[in-house]
Coordinates of C-alpha atoms in Angstrom, one line a residue:
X143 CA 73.1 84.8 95.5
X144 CA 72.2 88.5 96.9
X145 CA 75.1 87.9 100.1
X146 CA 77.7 86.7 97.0
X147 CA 76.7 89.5 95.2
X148 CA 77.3 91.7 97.9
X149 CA 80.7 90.2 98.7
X150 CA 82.2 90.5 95.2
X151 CA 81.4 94.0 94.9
X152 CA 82.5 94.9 98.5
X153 CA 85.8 93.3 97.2
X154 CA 86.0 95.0 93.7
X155 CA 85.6 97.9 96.3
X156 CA 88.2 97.3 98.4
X157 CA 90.9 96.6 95.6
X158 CA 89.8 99.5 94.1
X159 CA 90.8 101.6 96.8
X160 CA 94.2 100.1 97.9
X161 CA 96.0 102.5 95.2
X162 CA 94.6 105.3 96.9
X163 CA 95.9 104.0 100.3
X164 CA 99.2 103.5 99.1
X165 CA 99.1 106.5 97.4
X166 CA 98.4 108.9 100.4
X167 CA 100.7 106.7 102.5
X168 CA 103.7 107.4 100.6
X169 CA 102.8 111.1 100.0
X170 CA 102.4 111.6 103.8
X171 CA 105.6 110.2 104.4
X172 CA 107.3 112.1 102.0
X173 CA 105.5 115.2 103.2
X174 CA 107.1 114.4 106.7
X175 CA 110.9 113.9 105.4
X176 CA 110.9 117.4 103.4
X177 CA 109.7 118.8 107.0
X178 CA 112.8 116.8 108.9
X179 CA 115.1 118.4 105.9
X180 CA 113.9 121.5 105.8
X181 CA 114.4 121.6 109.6
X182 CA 117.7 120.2 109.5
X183 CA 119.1 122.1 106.7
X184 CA 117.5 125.6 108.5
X185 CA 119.3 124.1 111.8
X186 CA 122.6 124.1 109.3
X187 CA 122.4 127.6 108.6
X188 CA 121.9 129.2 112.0
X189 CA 118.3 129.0 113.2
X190 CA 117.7 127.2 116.1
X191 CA 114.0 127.9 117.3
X192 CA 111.2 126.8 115.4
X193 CA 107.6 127.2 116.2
X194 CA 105.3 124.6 116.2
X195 CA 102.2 126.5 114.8
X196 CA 105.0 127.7 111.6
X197 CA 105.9 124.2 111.5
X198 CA 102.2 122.5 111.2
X199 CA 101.4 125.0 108.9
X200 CA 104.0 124.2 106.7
X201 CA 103.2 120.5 106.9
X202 CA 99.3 120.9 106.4
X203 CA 100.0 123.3 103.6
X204 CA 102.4 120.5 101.8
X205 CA 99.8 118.1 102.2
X206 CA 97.0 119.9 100.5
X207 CA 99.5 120.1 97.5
X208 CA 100.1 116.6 97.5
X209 CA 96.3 115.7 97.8
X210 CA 96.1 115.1 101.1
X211 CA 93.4 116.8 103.2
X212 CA 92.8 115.7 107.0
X213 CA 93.7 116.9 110.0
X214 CA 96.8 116.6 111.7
X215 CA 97.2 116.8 115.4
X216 CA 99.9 119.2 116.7
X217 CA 101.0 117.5 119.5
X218 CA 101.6 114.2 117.2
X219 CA 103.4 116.3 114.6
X220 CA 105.5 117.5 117.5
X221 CA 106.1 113.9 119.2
X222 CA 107.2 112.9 115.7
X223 CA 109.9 115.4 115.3
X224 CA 111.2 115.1 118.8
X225 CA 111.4 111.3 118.2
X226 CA 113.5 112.4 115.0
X227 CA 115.5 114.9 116.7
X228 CA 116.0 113.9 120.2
X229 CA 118.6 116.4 120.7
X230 CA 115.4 119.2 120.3
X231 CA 113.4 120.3 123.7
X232 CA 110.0 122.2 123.5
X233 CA 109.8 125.4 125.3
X234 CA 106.4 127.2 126.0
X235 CA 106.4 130.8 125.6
X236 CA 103.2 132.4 126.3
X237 CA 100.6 130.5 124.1
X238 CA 102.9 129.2 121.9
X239 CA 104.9 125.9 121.6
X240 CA 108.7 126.1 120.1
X241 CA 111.2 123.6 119.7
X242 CA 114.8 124.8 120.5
X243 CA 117.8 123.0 119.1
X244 CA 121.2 123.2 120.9
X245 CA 124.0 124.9 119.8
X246 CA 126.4 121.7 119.3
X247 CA 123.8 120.5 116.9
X248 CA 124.1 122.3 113.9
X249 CA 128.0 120.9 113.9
X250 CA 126.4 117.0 114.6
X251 CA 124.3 117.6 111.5
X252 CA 127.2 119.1 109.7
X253 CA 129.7 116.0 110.5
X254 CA 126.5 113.9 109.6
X255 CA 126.4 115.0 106.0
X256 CA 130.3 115.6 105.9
X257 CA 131.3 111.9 106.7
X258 CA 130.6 109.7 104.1
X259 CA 130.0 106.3 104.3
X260 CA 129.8 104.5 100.7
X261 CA 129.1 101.1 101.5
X262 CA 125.7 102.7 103.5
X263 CA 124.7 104.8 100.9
X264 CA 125.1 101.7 98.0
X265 CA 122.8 99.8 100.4
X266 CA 120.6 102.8 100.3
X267 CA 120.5 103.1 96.9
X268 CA 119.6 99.3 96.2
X269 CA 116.9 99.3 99.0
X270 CA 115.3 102.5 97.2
X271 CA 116.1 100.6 93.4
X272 CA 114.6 97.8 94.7
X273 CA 111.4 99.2 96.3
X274 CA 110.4 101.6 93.3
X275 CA 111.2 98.7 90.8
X276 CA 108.7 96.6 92.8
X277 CA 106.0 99.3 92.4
X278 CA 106.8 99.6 88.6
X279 CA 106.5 95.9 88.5
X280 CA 102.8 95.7 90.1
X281 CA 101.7 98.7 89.3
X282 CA 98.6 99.2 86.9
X283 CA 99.8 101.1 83.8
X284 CA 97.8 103.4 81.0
X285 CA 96.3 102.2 78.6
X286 CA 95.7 103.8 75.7
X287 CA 92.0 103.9 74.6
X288 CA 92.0 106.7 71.9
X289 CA 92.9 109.7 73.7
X290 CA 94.8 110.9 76.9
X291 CA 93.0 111.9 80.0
X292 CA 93.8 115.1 82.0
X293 CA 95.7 112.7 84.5
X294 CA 97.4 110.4 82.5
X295 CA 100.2 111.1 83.1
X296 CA 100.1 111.3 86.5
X297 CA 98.3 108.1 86.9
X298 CA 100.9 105.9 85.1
X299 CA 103.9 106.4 87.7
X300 CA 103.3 104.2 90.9
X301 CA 103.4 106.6 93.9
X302 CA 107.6 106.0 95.3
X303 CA 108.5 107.1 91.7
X304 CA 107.5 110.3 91.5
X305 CA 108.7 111.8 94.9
X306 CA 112.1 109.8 94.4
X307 CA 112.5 111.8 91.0
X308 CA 111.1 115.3 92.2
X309 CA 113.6 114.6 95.3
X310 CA 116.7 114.3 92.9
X311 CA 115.4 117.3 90.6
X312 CA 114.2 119.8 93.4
X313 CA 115.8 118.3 96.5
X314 CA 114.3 117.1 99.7
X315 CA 113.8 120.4 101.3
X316 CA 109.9 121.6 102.1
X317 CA 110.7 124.8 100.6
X318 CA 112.4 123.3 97.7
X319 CA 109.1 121.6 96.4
X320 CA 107.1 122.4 93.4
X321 CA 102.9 122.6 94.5
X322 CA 102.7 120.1 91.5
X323 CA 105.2 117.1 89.9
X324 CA 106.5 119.2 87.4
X325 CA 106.6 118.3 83.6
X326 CA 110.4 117.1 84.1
X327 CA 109.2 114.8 87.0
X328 CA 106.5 113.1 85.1
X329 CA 108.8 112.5 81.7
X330 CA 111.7 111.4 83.6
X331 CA 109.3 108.9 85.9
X332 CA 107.4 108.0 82.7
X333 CA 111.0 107.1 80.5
X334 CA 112.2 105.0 83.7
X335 CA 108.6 102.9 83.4
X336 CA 109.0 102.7 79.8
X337 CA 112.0 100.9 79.8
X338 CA 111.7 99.0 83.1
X339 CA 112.1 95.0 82.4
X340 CA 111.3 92.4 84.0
X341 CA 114.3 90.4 82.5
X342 CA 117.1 92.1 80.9
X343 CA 117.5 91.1 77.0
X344 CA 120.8 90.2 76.0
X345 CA 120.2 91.6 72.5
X346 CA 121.3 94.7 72.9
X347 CA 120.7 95.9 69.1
X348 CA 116.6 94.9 69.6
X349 CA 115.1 97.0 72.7
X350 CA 111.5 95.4 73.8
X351 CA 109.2 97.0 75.5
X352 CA 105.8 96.0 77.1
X353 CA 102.2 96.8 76.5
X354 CA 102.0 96.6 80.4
X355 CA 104.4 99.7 81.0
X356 CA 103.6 102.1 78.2
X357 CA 103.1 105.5 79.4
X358 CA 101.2 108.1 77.7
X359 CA 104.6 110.2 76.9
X360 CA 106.3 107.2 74.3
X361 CA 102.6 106.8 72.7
X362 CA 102.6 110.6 72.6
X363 CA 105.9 111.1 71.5
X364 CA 105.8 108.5 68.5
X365 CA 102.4 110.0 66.8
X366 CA 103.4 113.2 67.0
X367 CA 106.8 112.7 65.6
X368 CA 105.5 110.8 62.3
X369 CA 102.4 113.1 62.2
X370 CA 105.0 116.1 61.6
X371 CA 108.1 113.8 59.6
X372 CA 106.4 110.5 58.7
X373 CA 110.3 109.4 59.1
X374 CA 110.2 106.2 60.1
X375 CA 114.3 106.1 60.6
X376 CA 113.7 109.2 63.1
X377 CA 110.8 107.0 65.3
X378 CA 113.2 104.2 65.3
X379 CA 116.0 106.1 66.3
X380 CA 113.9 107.8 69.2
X381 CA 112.4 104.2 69.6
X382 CA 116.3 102.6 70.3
X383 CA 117.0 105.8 72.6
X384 CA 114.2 104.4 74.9
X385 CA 112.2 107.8 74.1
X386 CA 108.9 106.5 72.4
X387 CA 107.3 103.7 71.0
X388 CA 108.4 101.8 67.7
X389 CA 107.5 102.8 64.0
X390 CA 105.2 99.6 63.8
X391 CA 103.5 100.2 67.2
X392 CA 102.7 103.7 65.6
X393 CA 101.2 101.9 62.6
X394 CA 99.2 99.5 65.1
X395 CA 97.5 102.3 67.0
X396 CA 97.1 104.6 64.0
X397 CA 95.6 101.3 61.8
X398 CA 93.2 100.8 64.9
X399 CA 92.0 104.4 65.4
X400 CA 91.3 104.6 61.5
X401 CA 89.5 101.5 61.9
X402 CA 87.7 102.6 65.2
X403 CA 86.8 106.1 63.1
X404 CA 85.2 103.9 60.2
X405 CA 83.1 102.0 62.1
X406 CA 81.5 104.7 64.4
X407 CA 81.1 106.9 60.9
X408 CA 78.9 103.8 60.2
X409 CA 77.3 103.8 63.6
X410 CA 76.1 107.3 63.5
X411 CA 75.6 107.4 59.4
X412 CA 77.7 110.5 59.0
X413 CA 81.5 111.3 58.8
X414 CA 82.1 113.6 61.1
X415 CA 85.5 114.6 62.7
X416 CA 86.6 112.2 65.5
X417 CA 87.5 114.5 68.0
X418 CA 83.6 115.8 68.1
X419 CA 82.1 115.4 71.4
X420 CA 78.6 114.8 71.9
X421 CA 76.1 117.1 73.5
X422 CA 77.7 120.1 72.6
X423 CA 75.5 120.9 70.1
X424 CA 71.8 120.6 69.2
X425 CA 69.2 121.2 66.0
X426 CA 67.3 124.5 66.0
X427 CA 64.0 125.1 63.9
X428 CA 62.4 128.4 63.6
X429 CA 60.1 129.4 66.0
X430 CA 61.5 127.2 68.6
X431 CA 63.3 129.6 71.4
X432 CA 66.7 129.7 71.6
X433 CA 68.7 128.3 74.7

């Protein structure tokens, strides 16, 4: 019983920290294409030495602002780039390590992005539909539980959604990047989980949405608008637009925290507003010393 034991919670373990895994995977290797940009766009515009000290610290420093701290070996970071950019050569000047590109290649890049092939970049763009969809599909949403976490937000995009979108906001370039998914980033990746289906309807007029992909922003969103209106035509008309959740979800989830309210009220023997924390406060007699 105690080795069964023992195996189920090394497996709750282990599934537990495969988001995490995936999570840092795809960061690292979106860390590692803004380097290859940034390079290859500086290449574009005239520089052609680069030195590898610059260059680490640039990747490290992109890591830490995507969560990522370990170390990362110079001489891999270098074999990486010169496997990406073959036409490259290091040079050793002194103490330091560069990597010189030739002349010829700042046209090869240029003629690269100039020539454009539009059956390969349709394929591209289904491969990348495809693989984000799939992580929409699988991933573990939010669920609301009576209030929104810090990370929320954050939390409810599976990780190849969010670089894709800051990519097409900010571009792919290092020095492009925000230190943080910016608020755009998150509502934009949030709207495209919202109304991410499985099948597509073919009524048209009735959106459906699932419990399974509802982001904090829609829950948000709908509250908010018929704490300040109480229009229900407005929430409905938000609610078709794909923007937030419909006028009878907002009922549901206002109906339940009521009823949640009620019943700790009657826990605790007191009405007391909901959004007071516990702890915070505590009963003072006199002649007892003040903390």
């Amino acid at each position: 019983m105690v080795k069964l034991r023992n195996r189920h919670r090394s497996l709750i373990r282990k599934q537990s920290q495969v988001p995490d895994d995936i999570d840092s995977k795809m960061n690292e290797s979106r860390a590692f294409v803004e380097l290859t940009r940034y390079i290859e766009e500086a290449v574009t515009s005239g520089t052609h030495l680069f030195k590898l000290s610059e260059i680490h610290s640039f990747h490290v420093t992109r890591l830490t602002e995507l969560n990522i701290n370990k170390q990362v070996n110079k001489t891999r970071l270098k074999d990486r780039l010169l496997e990406k950019f073959p036409e490259a050569q290091e040079q050793s000047y002194g103490k330091n390590s560069v990597l010189v590109f030739k002349e010829d290649m700042k046209n090869i890049v240029h003629d690269v992005v100039k020539t454009r092939n539009f059956s390969e970049d349709a394929l591209i763009l289904s491969k990348a539909a495809m693989i984000v969809r799939k992580d929409i599909l699988s991933h573990k949403g939010f669920t609301f539980t009576g209030s929104f976490s810090a990370q929320c937000q954050e939390d409810s995009l599976p990780s190849s959604l969010k670089p894709l979108v800051s990519m097409i906001l900010n571009g792919s370039n290092l020095k492009d990047q925000n230190k943080n998914d910016s608020h755009a980033t998150l509502t934009i990746g949030q709207t495209i989980v919202f109304n991410t289906k499985k099948r597509t309807s073919h009524s048209a007029d009735k959106p459906r949405h699932t419990l399974e992909r509802e982001p904090p922003l829609p829950i948000y969103t709908g509250m908010n608008v018929h704490a300040l209106s109480r229009s229900k035509t407005l929430i409905q008309q938000l609610f078709h637009m794909g923007i937030c959740i419909s006028y009878d979800r907002v009922m549901e989830i206002e109906g339940w925290i009521a009823t949640s309210s009620c019943e700790r009220f009657r826990k605790d023997g007191v009405v007391a507003p909901a959004c007071l924390r516990k702890e915070l406060f505590h009963s003072w007699r006199p002649g007892q010393p003040r903390s």
